[in-house]
CSV table of C-alpha atoms in Angstrom, one decimal:
chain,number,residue,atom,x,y,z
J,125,UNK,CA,-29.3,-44.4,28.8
J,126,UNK,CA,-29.5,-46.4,25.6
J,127,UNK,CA,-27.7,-45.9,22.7
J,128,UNK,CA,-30.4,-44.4,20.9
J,129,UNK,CA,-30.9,-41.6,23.5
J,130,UNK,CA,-27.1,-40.6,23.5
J,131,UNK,CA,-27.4,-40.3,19.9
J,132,UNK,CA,-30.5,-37.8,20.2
J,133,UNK,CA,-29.6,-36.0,22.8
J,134,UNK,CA,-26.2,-35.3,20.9
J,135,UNK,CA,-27.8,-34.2,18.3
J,136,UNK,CA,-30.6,-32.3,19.8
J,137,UNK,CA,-28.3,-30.6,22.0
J,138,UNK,CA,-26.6,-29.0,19.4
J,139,UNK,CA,-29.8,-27.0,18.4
J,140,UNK,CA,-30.9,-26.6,22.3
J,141,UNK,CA,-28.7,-26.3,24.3
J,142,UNK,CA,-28.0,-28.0,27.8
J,143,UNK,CA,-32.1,-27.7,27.8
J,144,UNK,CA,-32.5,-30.3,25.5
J,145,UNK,CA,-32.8,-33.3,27.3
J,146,UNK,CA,-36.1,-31.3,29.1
J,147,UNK,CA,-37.4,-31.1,26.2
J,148,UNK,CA,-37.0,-34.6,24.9
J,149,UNK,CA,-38.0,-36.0,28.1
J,150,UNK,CA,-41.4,-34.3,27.4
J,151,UNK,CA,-41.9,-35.6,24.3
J,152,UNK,CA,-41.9,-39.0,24.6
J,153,UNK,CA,-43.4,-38.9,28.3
J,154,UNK,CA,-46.3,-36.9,26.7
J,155,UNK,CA,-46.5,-38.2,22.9
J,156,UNK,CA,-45.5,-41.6,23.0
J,157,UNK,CA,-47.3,-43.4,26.0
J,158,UNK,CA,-45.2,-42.1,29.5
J,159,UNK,CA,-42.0,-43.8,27.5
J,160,UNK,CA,-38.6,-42.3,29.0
J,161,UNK,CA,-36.1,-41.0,27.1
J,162,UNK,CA,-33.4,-43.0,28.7
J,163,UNK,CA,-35.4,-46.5,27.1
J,164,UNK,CA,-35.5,-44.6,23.5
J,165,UNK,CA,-34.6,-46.8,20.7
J,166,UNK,CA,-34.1,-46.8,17.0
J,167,UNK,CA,-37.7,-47.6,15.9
J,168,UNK,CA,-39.2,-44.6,18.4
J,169,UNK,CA,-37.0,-42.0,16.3
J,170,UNK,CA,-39.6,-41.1,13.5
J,171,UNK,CA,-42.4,-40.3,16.4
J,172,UNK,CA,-39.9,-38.3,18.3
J,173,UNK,CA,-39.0,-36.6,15.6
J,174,UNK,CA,-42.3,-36.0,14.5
J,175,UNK,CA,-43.4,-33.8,18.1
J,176,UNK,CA,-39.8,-32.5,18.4
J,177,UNK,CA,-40.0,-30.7,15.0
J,178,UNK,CA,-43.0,-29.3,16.6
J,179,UNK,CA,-42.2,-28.9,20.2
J,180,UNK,CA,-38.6,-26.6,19.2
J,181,UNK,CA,-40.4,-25.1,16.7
J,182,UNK,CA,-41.4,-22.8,19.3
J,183,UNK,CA,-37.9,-22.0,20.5
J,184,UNK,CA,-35.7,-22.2,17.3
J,185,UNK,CA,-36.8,-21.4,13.3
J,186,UNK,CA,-38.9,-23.3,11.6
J,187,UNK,CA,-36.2,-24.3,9.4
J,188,UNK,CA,-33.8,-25.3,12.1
J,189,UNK,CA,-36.4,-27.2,13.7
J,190,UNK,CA,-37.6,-29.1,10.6
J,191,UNK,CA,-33.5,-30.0,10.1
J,192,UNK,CA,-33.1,-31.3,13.7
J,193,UNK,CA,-36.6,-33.6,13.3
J,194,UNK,CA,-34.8,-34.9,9.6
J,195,UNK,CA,-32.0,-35.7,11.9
J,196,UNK,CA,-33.3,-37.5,14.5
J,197,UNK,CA,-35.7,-39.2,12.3
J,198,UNK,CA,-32.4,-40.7,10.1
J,199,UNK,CA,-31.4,-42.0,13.2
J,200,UNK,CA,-33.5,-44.3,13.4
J,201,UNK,CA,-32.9,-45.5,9.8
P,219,UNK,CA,-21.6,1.4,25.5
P,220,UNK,CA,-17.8,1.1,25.0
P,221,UNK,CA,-15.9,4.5,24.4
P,222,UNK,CA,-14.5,5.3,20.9
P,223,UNK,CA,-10.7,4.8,22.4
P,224,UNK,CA,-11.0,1.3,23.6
P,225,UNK,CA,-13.5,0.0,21.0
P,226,UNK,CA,-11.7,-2.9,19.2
P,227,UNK,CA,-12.5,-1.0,15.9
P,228,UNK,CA,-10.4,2.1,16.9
P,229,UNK,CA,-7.9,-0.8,18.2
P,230,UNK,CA,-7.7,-3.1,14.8
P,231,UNK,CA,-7.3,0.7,12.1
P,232,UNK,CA,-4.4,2.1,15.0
P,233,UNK,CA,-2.7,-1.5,14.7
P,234,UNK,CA,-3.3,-2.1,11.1
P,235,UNK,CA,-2.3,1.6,9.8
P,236,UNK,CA,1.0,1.3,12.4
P,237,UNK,CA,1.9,-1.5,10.4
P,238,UNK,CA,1.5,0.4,7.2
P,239,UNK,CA,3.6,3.3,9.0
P,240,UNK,CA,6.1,0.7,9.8
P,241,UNK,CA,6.4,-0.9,6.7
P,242,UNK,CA,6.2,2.3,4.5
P,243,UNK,CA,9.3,3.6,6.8
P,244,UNK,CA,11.1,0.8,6.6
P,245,UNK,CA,10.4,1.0,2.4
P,246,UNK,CA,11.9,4.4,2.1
P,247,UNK,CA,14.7,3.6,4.3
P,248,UNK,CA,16.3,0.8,2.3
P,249,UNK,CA,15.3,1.9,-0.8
P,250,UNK,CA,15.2,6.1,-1.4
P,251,UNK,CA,19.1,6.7,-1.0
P,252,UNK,CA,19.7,3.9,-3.8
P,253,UNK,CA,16.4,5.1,-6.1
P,254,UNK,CA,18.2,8.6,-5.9
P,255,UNK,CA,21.4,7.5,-6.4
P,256,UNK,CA,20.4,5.5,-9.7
P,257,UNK,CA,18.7,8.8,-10.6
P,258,UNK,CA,22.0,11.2,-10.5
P,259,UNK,CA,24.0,8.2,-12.2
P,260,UNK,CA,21.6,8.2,-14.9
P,261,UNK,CA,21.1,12.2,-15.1
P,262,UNK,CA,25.2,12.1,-15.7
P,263,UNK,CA,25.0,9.3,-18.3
P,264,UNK,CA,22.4,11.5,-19.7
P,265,UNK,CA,24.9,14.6,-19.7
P,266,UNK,CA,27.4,12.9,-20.9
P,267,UNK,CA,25.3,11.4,-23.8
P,268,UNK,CA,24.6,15.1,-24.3
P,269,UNK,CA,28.0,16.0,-24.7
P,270,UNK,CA,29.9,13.5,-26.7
P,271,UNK,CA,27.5,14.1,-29.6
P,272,UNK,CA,27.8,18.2,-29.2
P,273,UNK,CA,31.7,17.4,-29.2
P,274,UNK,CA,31.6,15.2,-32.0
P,275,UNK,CA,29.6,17.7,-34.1
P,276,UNK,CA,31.6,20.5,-33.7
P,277,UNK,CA,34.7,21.3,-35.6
P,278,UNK,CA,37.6,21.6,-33.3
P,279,UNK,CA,39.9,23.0,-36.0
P,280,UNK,CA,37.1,26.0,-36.5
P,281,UNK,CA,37.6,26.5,-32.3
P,282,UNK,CA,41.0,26.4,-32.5
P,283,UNK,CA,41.3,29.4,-34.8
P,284,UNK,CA,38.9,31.2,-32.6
P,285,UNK,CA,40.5,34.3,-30.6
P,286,UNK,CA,39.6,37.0,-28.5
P,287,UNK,CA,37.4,39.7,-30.5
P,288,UNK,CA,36.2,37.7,-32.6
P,289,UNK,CA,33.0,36.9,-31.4
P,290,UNK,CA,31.1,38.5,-33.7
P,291,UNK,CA,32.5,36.9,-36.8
P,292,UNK,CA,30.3,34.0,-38.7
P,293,UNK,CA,32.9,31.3,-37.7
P,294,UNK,CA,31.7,32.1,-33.6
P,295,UNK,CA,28.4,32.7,-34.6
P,296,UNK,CA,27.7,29.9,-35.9
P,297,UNK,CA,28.8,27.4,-33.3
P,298,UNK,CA,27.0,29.3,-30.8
P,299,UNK,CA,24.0,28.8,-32.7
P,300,UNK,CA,25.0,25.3,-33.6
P,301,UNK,CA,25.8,24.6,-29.2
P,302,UNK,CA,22.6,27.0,-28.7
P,303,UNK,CA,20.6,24.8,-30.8
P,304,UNK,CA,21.9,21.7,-28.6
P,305,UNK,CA,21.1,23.6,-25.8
P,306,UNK,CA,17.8,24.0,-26.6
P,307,UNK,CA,16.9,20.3,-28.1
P,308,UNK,CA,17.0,19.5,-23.9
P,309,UNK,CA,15.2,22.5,-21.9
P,310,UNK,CA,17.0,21.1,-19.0
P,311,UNK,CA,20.4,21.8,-20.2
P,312,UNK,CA,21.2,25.5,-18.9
P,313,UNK,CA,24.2,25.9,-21.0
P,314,UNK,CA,27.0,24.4,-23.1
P,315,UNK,CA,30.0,26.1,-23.8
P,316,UNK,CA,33.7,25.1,-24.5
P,317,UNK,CA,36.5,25.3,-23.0
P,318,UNK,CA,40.2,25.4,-23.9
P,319,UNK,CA,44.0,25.3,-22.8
P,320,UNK,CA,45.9,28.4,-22.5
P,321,UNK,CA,49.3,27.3,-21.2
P,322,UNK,CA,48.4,26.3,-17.6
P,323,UNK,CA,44.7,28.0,-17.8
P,324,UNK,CA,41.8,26.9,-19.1
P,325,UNK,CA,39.9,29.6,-21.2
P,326,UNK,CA,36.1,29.6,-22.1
P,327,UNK,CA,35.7,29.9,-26.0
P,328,UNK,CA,32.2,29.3,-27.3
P,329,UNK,CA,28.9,30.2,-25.1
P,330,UNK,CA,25.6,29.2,-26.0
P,331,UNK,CA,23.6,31.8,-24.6
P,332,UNK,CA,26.1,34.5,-26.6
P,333,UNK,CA,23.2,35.6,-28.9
P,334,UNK,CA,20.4,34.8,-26.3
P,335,UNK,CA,20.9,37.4,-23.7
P,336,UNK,CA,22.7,34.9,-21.2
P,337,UNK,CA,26.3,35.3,-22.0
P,338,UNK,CA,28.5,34.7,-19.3
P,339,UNK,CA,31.7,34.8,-21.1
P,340,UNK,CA,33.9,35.7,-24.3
P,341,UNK,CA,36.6,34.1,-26.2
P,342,UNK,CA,39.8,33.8,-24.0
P,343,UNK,CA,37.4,34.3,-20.1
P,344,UNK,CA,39.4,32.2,-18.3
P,345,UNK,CA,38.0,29.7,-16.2
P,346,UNK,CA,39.1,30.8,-12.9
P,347,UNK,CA,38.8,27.0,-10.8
P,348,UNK,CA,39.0,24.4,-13.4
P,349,UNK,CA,37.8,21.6,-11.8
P,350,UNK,CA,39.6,17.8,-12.3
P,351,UNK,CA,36.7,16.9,-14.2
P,352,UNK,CA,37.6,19.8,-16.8
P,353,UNK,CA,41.5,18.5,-16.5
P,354,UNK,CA,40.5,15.0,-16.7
P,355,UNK,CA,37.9,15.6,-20.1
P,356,UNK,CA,41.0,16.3,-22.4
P,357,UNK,CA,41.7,12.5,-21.8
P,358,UNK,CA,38.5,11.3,-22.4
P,359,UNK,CA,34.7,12.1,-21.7
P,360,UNK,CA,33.9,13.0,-17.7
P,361,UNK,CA,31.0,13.9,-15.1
P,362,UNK,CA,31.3,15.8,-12.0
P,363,UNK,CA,30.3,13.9,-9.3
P,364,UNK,CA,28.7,17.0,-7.0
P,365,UNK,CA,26.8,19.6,-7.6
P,366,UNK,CA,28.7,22.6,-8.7
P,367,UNK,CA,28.7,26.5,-8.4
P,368,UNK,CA,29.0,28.5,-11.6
P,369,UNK,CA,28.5,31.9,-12.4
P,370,UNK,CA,25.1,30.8,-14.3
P,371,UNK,CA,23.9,29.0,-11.2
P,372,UNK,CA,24.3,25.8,-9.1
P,373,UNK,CA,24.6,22.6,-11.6
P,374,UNK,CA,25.7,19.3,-12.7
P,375,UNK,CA,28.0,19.1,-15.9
P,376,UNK,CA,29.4,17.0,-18.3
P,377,UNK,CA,32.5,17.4,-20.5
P,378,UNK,CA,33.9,15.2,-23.8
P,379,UNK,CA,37.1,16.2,-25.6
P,380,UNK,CA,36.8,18.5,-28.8
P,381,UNK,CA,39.0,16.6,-31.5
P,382,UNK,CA,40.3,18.2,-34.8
P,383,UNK,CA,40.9,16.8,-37.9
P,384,UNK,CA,44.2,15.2,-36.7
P,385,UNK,CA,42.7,13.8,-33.5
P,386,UNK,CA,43.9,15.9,-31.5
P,387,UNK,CA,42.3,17.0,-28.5
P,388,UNK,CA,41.3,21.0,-29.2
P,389,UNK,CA,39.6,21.2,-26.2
P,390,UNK,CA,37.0,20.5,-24.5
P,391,UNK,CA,32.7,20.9,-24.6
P,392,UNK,CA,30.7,21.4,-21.2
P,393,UNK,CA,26.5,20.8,-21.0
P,394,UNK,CA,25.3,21.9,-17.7
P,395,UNK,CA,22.2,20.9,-16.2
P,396,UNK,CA,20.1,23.2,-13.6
P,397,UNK,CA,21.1,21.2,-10.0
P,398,UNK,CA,17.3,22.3,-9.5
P,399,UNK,CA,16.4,19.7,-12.3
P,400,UNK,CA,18.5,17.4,-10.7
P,401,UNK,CA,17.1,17.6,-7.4
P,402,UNK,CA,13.7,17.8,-8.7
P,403,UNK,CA,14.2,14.1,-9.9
P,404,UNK,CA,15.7,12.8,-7.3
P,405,UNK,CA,12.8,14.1,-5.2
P,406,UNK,CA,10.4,12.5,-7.1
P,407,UNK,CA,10.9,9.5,-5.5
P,408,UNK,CA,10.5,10.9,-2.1
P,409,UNK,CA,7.5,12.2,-3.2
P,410,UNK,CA,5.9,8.9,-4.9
P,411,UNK,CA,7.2,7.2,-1.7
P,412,UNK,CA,5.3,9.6,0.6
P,413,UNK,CA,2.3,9.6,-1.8
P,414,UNK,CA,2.0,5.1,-1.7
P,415,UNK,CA,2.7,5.7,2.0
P,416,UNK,CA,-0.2,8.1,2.4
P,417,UNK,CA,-2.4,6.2,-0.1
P,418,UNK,CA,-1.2,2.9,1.6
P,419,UNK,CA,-2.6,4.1,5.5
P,420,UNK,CA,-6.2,6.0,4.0
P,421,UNK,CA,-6.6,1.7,2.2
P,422,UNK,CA,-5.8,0.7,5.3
P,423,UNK,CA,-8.0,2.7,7.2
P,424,UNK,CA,-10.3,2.0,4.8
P,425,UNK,CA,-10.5,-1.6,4.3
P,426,UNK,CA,-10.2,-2.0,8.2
P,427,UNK,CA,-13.2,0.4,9.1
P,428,UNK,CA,-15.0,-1.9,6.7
P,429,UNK,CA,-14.4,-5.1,8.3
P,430,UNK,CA,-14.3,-4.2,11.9
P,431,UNK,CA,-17.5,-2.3,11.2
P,432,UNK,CA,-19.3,-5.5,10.6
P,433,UNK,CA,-17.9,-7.4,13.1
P,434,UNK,CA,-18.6,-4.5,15.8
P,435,UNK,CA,-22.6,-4.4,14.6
P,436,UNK,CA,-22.2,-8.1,15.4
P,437,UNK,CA,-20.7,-8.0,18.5
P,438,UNK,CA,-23.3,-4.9,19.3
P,439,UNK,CA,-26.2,-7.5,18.4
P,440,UNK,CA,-24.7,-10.1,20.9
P,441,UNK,CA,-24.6,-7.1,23.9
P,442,UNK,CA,-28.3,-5.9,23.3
P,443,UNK,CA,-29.3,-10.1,22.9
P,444,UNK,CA,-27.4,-10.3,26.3
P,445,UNK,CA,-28.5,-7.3,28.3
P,446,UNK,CA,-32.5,-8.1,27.1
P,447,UNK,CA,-32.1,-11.7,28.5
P,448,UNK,CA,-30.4,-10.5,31.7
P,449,UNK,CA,-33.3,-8.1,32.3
P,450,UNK,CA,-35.7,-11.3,31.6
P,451,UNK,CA,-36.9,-10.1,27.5
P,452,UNK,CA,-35.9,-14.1,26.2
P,453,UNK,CA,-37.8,-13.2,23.0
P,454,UNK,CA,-34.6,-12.3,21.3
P,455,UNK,CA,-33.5,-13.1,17.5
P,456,UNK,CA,-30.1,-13.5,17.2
P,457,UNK,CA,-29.7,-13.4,13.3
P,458,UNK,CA,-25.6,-13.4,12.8
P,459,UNK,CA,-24.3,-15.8,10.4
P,460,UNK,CA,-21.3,-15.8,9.9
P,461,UNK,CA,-18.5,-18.3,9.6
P,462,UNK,CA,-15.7,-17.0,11.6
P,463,UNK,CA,-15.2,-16.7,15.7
P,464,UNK,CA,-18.0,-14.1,15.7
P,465,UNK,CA,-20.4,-16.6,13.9
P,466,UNK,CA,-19.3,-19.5,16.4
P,467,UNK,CA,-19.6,-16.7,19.5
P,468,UNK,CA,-23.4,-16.1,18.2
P,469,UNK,CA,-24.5,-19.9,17.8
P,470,UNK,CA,-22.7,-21.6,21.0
P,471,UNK,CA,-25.6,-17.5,22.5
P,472,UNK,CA,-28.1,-18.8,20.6
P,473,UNK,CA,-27.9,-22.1,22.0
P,474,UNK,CA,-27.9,-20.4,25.4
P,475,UNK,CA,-30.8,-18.8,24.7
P,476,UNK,CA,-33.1,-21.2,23.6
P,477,UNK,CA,-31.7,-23.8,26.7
P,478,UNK,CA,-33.4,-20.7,28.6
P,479,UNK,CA,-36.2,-20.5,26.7
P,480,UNK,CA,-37.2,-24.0,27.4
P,481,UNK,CA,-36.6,-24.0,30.6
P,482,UNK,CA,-38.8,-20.9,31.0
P,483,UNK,CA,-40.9,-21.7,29.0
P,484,UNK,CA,-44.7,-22.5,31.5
P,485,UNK,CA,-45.2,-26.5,30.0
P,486,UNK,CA,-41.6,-27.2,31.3
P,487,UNK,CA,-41.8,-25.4,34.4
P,488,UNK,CA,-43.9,-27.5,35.2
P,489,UNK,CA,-42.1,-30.7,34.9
């Protein structure tokens, strides 16, 4: 697992729960051509956080979700 | 649903207004035998106040002349209006009088209440009991310490020497003060204790109903969130924020939740 990922999955799991690494998994499987979360690095942050403001969106508030996307986006900074 | 005796709210006011009890208790123990005590001492300063300046105002060289049967002569007259007027300045004071020596008695001479309907005495009564107080006055002013029984009732007294023109002690001038006066202060601070006490548990009750009520809705909101999802009802909104235990309790549940959510949730079944 790279850096990157850790670093994600930290911070996602605070806002999801042990599911959260499902859910990441997902997104950049589906959204960002079959790539695995474990490979994640710095410069795939702002598209990850892009469908995972969406994606939790539908578990959490909007507002919560929109926070965790800013988040992981800055990670990637 | 959790019965009214074990519910943490009935729990936190028993605890909190014990603590009042407790400390309330422990308040009046230390401190209501000295408040009371301060209260008598400064009753008897109060007296004794009373009855320097009565002494010092009267003549004792008039008193001296004074003798049986003569009571209704202007010289008695007016010092029992002048120790009636005293009297009446404090509506505590029940009666002042004087009394003198008659060899080895002691003899009332002047009575306040002579023209008032309360007479208890006439020149030359003698004072049956002359307490060391009395003795003691003719050296210099005195308080009784206790309580004491006199034909106009139960009540604390004061004496100060009666001088004449020589400086000589005539005799001696006695203010009493209704014991029921006396208690009636003294009680007063039982009463204000009792009264802070009570006040004191109802704020306690009060302030702790208050609180715990909040934090029981909160905790209620948690079991309903917790029974829906254990019947299978995910779509739960767990809107506590708070920042204390309760607060942390409800975000580690709503973390819980939405990890179930997901994973419930048909796209990631299917994964």
């Amino acid at each position: 697992m790279s850096t990157t990922s850790d670093a994600v999955l930290e911070t996602a799991t605070e806002y999801l729960g042990p599911a959260a690494i499902t859910l990441l998994e997902r997104q950049t499987k589906f959204h960002m051509q079959g790539l695995s979360f474990q490979d994640l690095q710095s410069s795939h942050c702002t598209e990850l956080a892009k469908w995972v403001g969406i994606a939790s969106a539908m578990f959490i508030e909007q507002d919560k979700a929109e926070e965790l996307a800013d988040k992981i986006r800055n990670l990637g900074v | 649903m959790t019965s009214p005796l074990h519910s943490i709210m009935t729990k936190l006011t028993a605890g909190f207004i014990i603590l009042v009890l407790v400390i309330s208790g422990l308040t009046f123990y230390f401190t209501y035998g000295a408040s009371s005590g301060k209260i008598q001492e400064s009753t008897q300063q109060e007296l004794l106040a009373l009855a320097s300046i009565t002494a010092s105002d009267l003549n004792g060289d008039e008193i001296a002349k004074l003798q049986p049967g003569m009571e209704s002569e202007v010289l008695y007259l007016m010092n029992v209006e002048q120790l009636a007027a005293m009297a009446k300045s404090d509506g505590e004071i029940v009666k002042i009088y004087t009394l003198r020596k008659n060899g080895d008695q002691m003899e009332y001479v002047i009575d306040s209440g002579y023209n008032s309907g309360t007479r208890n005495f006439r020149i030359g009564t003698p004072e049956p009991n002359p307490s060391d107080a009395m003795i003691r006055a003719y050296s210099g002013r005195e308080v009784e310490r206790e309580f004491i029984q006199r034909p106009w009732g139960t009540v604390l007294s004061a004496y100060a020497p009666i001088l004449g023109a020589t400086g000589k002690v005539i005799g001696i001038v006695g203010v009493d003060m209704d014991a029921r006066v006396v208690q009636k202060r003294m009680s007063f601070v039982g009463q204000t204790i009792y009264l802070i006490m009570f006040l004191g548990i109802i704020c306690a009750g009060l302030i702790i109903a208050i609180f715990s009520r909040t934090m029981i809705r909160d905790i209620h909101i948690l079991i309903d969130s917790a029974n829906r999802i254990s019947r299978g009802d995910t779509d739960v909104a767990i809107t506590i924020t708070r920042n204390d235990e309760i607060g942390e309790l409800a975000s580690s549940f709503k973390r819980m939740v939405t990890s179930l959510k997901i994973l419930m949730h048909t796209d990631y079944k299917q994964e």
